[in-house]
């Protein structure tokens, strides 16, 4: 008898597939990748609402201000110089798309969520941060959120992390705790997807020595991150989230990307 192995997949939490209210998102980081992800989320929100879904509601976290080094590679104009990145992006997005999303002019840190204020929690967390330590800090916060029981609108369910070097990067989708899966004869369903800090923690620590000092010019910034690596990651990474909403399940939980060789390697649900 031939033993046919069923493909492993993860089905989206039912509470997000057909919710009574917009799905809440905490987007952490408004720089090269975060600024691009915000626009992609706004487009996704519009598409979801056109399909009868309540859409998304986004809170953008970043305490950095716009400088000349941000023009060109990040989505900022000279007229926004000196403004908080989160405020500039959210104001522009709200005007263009008619949303009422919110900017937070502070970093996403444990002290901000002291007492785990439900109003600042979300169903989906998306991190677009530069430092390795920031990822481990986010993982610590989300691990504590796992311990909170019950069901409520902003209960944490997913974490998507975006990370990159000059010409390569990765995106990984994780679950915050276990997501109940339906019975399936066709698929082998997976209820828990590990955090990037658990699955690739050693690789993250190896790359911890990267230079995170601010760039003073676009030319200097391009020595650290190429012109299109952030926008390419943003489009592919949000496409992963879109697939989860549109199809209801995923077979790939992320990918590695090398823009120099134009190669992408999927990370299978396992």
Tab-separated table of C-alpha atoms in Angstrom:
chain	number	residue	atom	x	y	z
A	1	UNK	CA	0.000	0.000	0.000
A	2	UNK	CA	1.375	3.391	-1.023
A	3	UNK	CA	1.609	5.866	1.813
A	4	UNK	CA	0.881	9.280	0.298
A	5	UNK	CA	2.044	12.078	2.561
A	6	UNK	CA	-0.456	14.901	2.808
A	7	UNK	CA	0.881	18.452	2.326
A	8	UNK	CA	1.256	20.431	5.532
A	9	UNK	CA	-0.743	23.654	5.694
A	10	UNK	CA	-1.881	26.229	8.215
A	11	UNK	CA	-5.468	27.492	8.155
A	12	UNK	CA	-6.184	31.071	9.211
A	13	UNK	CA	-7.920	31.688	12.522
A	14	UNK	CA	-11.669	31.786	11.826
A	15	UNK	CA	-11.974	34.936	13.931
A	16	UNK	CA	-9.928	36.787	11.284
A	17	UNK	CA	-11.549	35.268	8.224
A	18	UNK	CA	-15.036	36.516	9.014
A	19	UNK	CA	-14.764	39.054	11.876
A	20	UNK	CA	-17.485	41.536	12.883
A	21	UNK	CA	-14.909	44.384	12.972
A	22	UNK	CA	-11.694	45.273	11.125
A	23	UNK	CA	-8.698	43.085	11.996
A	24	UNK	CA	-6.271	45.047	14.189
A	25	UNK	CA	-2.612	45.262	13.183
A	26	UNK	CA	0.399	46.609	15.080
A	27	UNK	CA	3.008	47.585	12.468
A	28	UNK	CA	6.353	48.064	14.229
A	29	UNK	CA	8.871	50.205	12.346
A	30	UNK	CA	8.270	52.949	9.770
A	31	UNK	CA	11.591	52.894	7.926
A	32	UNK	CA	12.636	51.391	4.595
A	33	UNK	CA	10.470	48.284	4.875
A	34	UNK	CA	7.779	49.522	7.269
A	35	UNK	CA	6.886	52.517	5.083
A	36	UNK	CA	6.386	50.180	2.129
A	37	UNK	CA	4.438	47.611	4.168
A	38	UNK	CA	2.030	50.316	5.371
A	39	UNK	CA	1.043	51.200	1.798
A	40	UNK	CA	0.668	47.514	0.931
A	41	UNK	CA	-1.619	47.060	3.952
A	42	UNK	CA	-3.715	50.038	2.857
A	43	UNK	CA	-4.173	48.460	-0.569
A	44	UNK	CA	-5.024	45.132	1.081
A	45	UNK	CA	-7.565	46.846	3.338
A	46	UNK	CA	-9.295	48.372	0.315
A	47	UNK	CA	-9.378	45.023	-1.500
A	48	UNK	CA	-10.728	43.183	1.552
A	49	UNK	CA	-13.542	45.674	2.084
A	50	UNK	CA	-14.487	45.421	-1.587
A	51	UNK	CA	-14.807	41.661	-1.054
A	52	UNK	CA	-17.154	42.143	1.902
A	53	UNK	CA	-14.558	41.705	4.665
A	54	UNK	CA	-14.368	44.432	7.385
A	55	UNK	CA	-10.742	45.056	6.428
A	56	UNK	CA	-7.799	46.132	8.594
A	57	UNK	CA	-7.124	48.756	11.258
A	58	UNK	CA	-3.430	49.620	11.666
A	59	UNK	CA	-1.420	51.240	14.451
A	60	UNK	CA	2.102	52.266	13.313
A	61	UNK	CA	4.919	52.399	15.897
A	62	UNK	CA	8.150	54.397	15.437
A	63	UNK	CA	9.898	57.153	17.402
A	64	UNK	CA	12.298	58.149	14.611
A	65	UNK	CA	12.069	61.390	12.620
A	66	UNK	CA	12.469	61.984	8.886
A	67	UNK	CA	15.951	63.068	7.730
A	68	UNK	CA	17.572	63.727	4.338
A	69	UNK	CA	18.987	60.169	4.300
A	70	UNK	CA	15.420	58.838	4.114
A	71	UNK	CA	14.471	60.567	0.852
A	72	UNK	CA	14.367	58.185	-2.123
A	73	UNK	CA	14.884	54.807	-0.432
A	74	UNK	CA	12.073	55.342	2.077
A	75	UNK	CA	8.670	56.849	1.285
A	76	UNK	CA	9.254	60.377	2.578
A	77	UNK	CA	9.383	63.824	0.959
A	78	UNK	CA	11.553	66.835	1.823
A	79	UNK	CA	8.480	68.655	3.143
A	80	UNK	CA	8.217	65.968	5.847
A	81	UNK	CA	11.743	66.493	7.164
A	82	UNK	CA	11.771	66.662	10.963
A	83	UNK	CA	8.356	65.049	11.360
A	84	UNK	CA	7.914	61.718	13.125
A	85	UNK	CA	7.968	58.990	10.489
A	86	UNK	CA	4.886	57.290	11.916
A	87	UNK	CA	2.887	60.531	11.936
A	88	UNK	CA	3.897	61.524	8.398
A	89	UNK	CA	3.037	58.115	6.966
A	90	UNK	CA	-0.239	57.636	8.802
A	91	UNK	CA	-1.489	61.143	7.981
A	92	UNK	CA	-0.697	60.632	4.312
A	93	UNK	CA	-2.244	57.156	4.226
A	94	UNK	CA	-5.410	58.296	5.975
A	95	UNK	CA	-5.865	61.187	3.540
A	96	UNK	CA	-5.262	59.054	0.445
A	97	UNK	CA	-7.185	55.903	1.407
A	98	UNK	CA	-9.815	57.406	3.713
A	99	UNK	CA	-8.724	55.271	6.662
A	100	UNK	CA	-8.569	56.323	10.314
A	101	UNK	CA	-5.388	54.491	11.299
A	102	UNK	CA	-3.206	55.710	14.166
A	103	UNK	CA	0.438	56.697	14.630
A	104	UNK	CA	2.437	56.052	17.808
A	105	UNK	CA	5.519	58.276	18.155
A	106	UNK	CA	7.279	55.785	20.416
A	107	UNK	CA	8.984	52.445	20.050
A	108	UNK	CA	7.061	49.231	20.630
A	109	UNK	CA	8.406	48.258	24.041
A	110	UNK	CA	7.253	46.312	27.044
A	111	UNK	CA	6.743	49.464	29.122
A	112	UNK	CA	4.299	50.784	26.507
A	113	UNK	CA	2.117	47.704	26.958
A	114	UNK	CA	2.471	47.545	30.732
A	115	UNK	CA	-0.662	45.879	32.013
A	116	UNK	CA	-1.220	44.697	28.417
A	117	UNK	CA	-3.669	47.451	27.543
A	118	UNK	CA	-6.159	45.745	25.237
A	119	UNK	CA	-6.555	48.978	23.278
A	120	UNK	CA	-2.925	48.712	22.123
A	121	UNK	CA	-2.903	44.994	21.445
A	122	UNK	CA	-3.709	43.595	18.030
A	123	UNK	CA	-4.552	40.376	16.231
A	124	UNK	CA	-1.546	40.689	13.918
A	125	UNK	CA	1.930	42.044	14.718
A	126	UNK	CA	4.250	42.992	11.846
A	127	UNK	CA	7.854	43.876	12.686
A	128	UNK	CA	10.101	45.815	10.312
A	129	UNK	CA	12.994	46.580	12.665
A	130	UNK	CA	16.729	46.966	12.118
A	131	UNK	CA	18.235	45.520	15.278
A	132	UNK	CA	18.343	41.891	16.320
A	133	UNK	CA	17.670	42.856	19.937
A	134	UNK	CA	14.391	44.504	18.891
A	135	UNK	CA	13.190	41.158	17.525
A	136	UNK	CA	13.972	39.379	20.772
A	137	UNK	CA	12.205	42.160	22.717
A	138	UNK	CA	9.105	41.760	20.541
A	139	UNK	CA	9.242	37.988	20.999
A	140	UNK	CA	9.357	38.460	24.773
A	141	UNK	CA	6.268	40.687	24.690
A	142	UNK	CA	4.350	38.291	22.446
A	143	UNK	CA	5.319	35.283	24.560
A	144	UNK	CA	3.709	37.018	27.531
A	145	UNK	CA	0.597	37.703	25.470
A	146	UNK	CA	0.309	33.942	24.897
A	147	UNK	CA	-0.406	33.536	28.586
A	148	UNK	CA	-3.512	35.735	28.461
A	149	UNK	CA	-6.579	33.550	28.069
A	150	UNK	CA	-10.032	34.267	26.739
A	151	UNK	CA	-11.241	35.624	23.440
A	152	UNK	CA	-11.437	39.281	22.525
A	153	UNK	CA	-11.182	41.347	19.360
A	154	UNK	CA	-7.489	42.226	19.619
A	155	UNK	CA	-6.200	38.892	20.931
A	156	UNK	CA	-2.769	38.254	19.407
A	157	UNK	CA	-2.770	35.533	16.764
A	158	UNK	CA	0.047	36.143	14.261
A	159	UNK	CA	3.511	37.732	14.053
A	160	UNK	CA	5.130	38.485	10.700
A	161	UNK	CA	8.779	39.519	10.807
A	162	UNK	CA	10.608	41.287	7.958
A	163	UNK	CA	14.395	41.399	8.020
A	164	UNK	CA	17.117	42.195	5.512
A	165	UNK	CA	20.753	42.976	4.850
A	166	UNK	CA	21.996	44.937	1.834
A	167	UNK	CA	20.720	42.660	-0.939
A	168	UNK	CA	18.986	39.789	0.809
A	169	UNK	CA	16.298	39.259	3.408
A	170	UNK	CA	13.568	37.067	4.777
A	171	UNK	CA	9.953	37.139	5.910
A	172	UNK	CA	8.499	34.679	8.413
A	173	UNK	CA	4.945	34.196	9.669
A	174	UNK	CA	4.502	32.826	13.203
A	175	UNK	CA	1.499	32.062	15.372
A	176	UNK	CA	1.101	33.584	18.828
A	177	UNK	CA	0.146	30.380	20.579
A	178	UNK	CA	-1.879	27.652	18.909
A	179	UNK	CA	-4.520	28.310	16.258
A	180	UNK	CA	-7.308	25.728	16.200
A	181	UNK	CA	-7.308	23.925	12.864
A	182	UNK	CA	-10.215	22.297	11.022
A	183	UNK	CA	-10.352	18.579	10.341
A	184	UNK	CA	-9.045	17.837	6.864
A	185	UNK	CA	-8.728	14.685	4.774
A	186	UNK	CA	-6.667	16.493	2.129
A	187	UNK	CA	-4.111	18.312	4.309
A	188	UNK	CA	-1.982	17.736	7.381
A	189	UNK	CA	-2.882	20.851	9.382
A	190	UNK	CA	-0.360	22.653	11.618
A	191	UNK	CA	-1.685	24.701	14.544
A	192	UNK	CA	1.551	26.319	15.738
A	193	UNK	CA	4.241	28.121	13.716
A	194	UNK	CA	7.400	28.990	15.723
A	195	UNK	CA	8.739	32.513	16.255
A	196	UNK	CA	11.719	33.565	14.146
A	197	UNK	CA	13.675	33.975	17.392
A	198	UNK	CA	13.059	30.295	18.180
A	199	UNK	CA	13.517	28.818	14.711
A	200	UNK	CA	16.371	31.008	13.473
A	201	UNK	CA	17.635	32.537	16.738
A	202	UNK	CA	21.226	31.360	16.235
A	203	UNK	CA	21.378	32.873	12.742
A	204	UNK	CA	20.024	36.152	14.092
A	205	UNK	CA	22.684	36.262	16.782
A	206	UNK	CA	25.434	35.609	14.237
A	207	UNK	CA	24.305	38.669	12.259
A	208	UNK	CA	24.030	40.796	15.409
A	209	UNK	CA	27.342	42.493	14.682
A	210	UNK	CA	25.856	44.447	11.742
A	211	UNK	CA	26.265	48.235	11.827
A	212	UNK	CA	23.009	49.859	12.915
A	213	UNK	CA	24.288	53.430	13.144
A	214	UNK	CA	22.079	55.990	11.363
A	215	UNK	CA	23.033	57.031	7.832
A	216	UNK	CA	23.668	60.700	7.112
A	217	UNK	CA	22.952	60.521	3.379
A	218	UNK	CA	21.149	58.357	0.829
A	219	UNK	CA	24.507	57.268	-0.641
A	220	UNK	CA	25.622	56.032	2.792
A	221	UNK	CA	22.267	54.324	3.394
A	222	UNK	CA	22.554	52.454	0.084
A	223	UNK	CA	25.835	50.919	1.254
A	224	UNK	CA	23.800	49.137	3.951
A	225	UNK	CA	20.527	48.410	2.143
A	226	UNK	CA	20.082	48.423	-1.610
A	227	UNK	CA	17.449	50.634	-3.230
A	228	UNK	CA	14.797	47.970	-3.890
A	229	UNK	CA	15.368	45.288	-1.240
A	230	UNK	CA	12.856	46.835	1.178
A	231	UNK	CA	10.069	47.326	-1.344
A	232	UNK	CA	10.546	43.836	-2.815
A	233	UNK	CA	10.348	42.234	0.632
A	234	UNK	CA	7.300	44.357	1.483
A	235	UNK	CA	5.399	43.267	-1.620
A	236	UNK	CA	6.236	39.579	-1.260
A	237	UNK	CA	5.690	39.533	2.509
A	238	UNK	CA	2.294	41.210	2.419
A	239	UNK	CA	1.365	38.868	-0.431
A	240	UNK	CA	1.855	36.045	2.091
A	241	UNK	CA	-0.653	37.711	4.432
A	242	UNK	CA	-3.018	38.390	1.523
A	243	UNK	CA	-2.881	34.705	0.557
A	244	UNK	CA	-3.809	33.757	4.115
A	245	UNK	CA	-6.889	36.000	3.979
A	246	UNK	CA	-7.839	35.250	0.368
A	247	UNK	CA	-7.360	31.482	0.336
A	248	UNK	CA	-7.865	30.747	4.029
A	249	UNK	CA	-4.662	28.710	4.356
A	250	UNK	CA	-0.967	28.703	3.427
A	251	UNK	CA	1.565	26.009	2.515
A	252	UNK	CA	4.533	28.379	2.866
A	253	UNK	CA	5.028	30.412	6.046
A	254	UNK	CA	7.689	32.686	4.601
A	255	UNK	CA	10.691	32.898	2.312
A	256	UNK	CA	14.337	33.836	1.894
A	257	UNK	CA	15.138	36.356	-0.831
A	258	UNK	CA	18.394	37.177	-2.607
A	259	UNK	CA	17.900	40.211	-4.818
A	260	UNK	CA	21.424	40.022	-6.224
A	261	UNK	CA	20.771	36.617	-7.790
A	262	UNK	CA	16.994	37.158	-8.145
A	263	UNK	CA	16.327	33.958	-6.211
A	264	UNK	CA	13.607	33.268	-3.662
A	265	UNK	CA	13.379	30.175	-1.462
A	266	UNK	CA	10.045	29.402	0.256
A	267	UNK	CA	9.896	28.273	3.880
A	268	UNK	CA	7.391	25.440	4.093
A	269	UNK	CA	4.861	24.980	6.875
A	270	UNK	CA	6.260	22.169	9.009
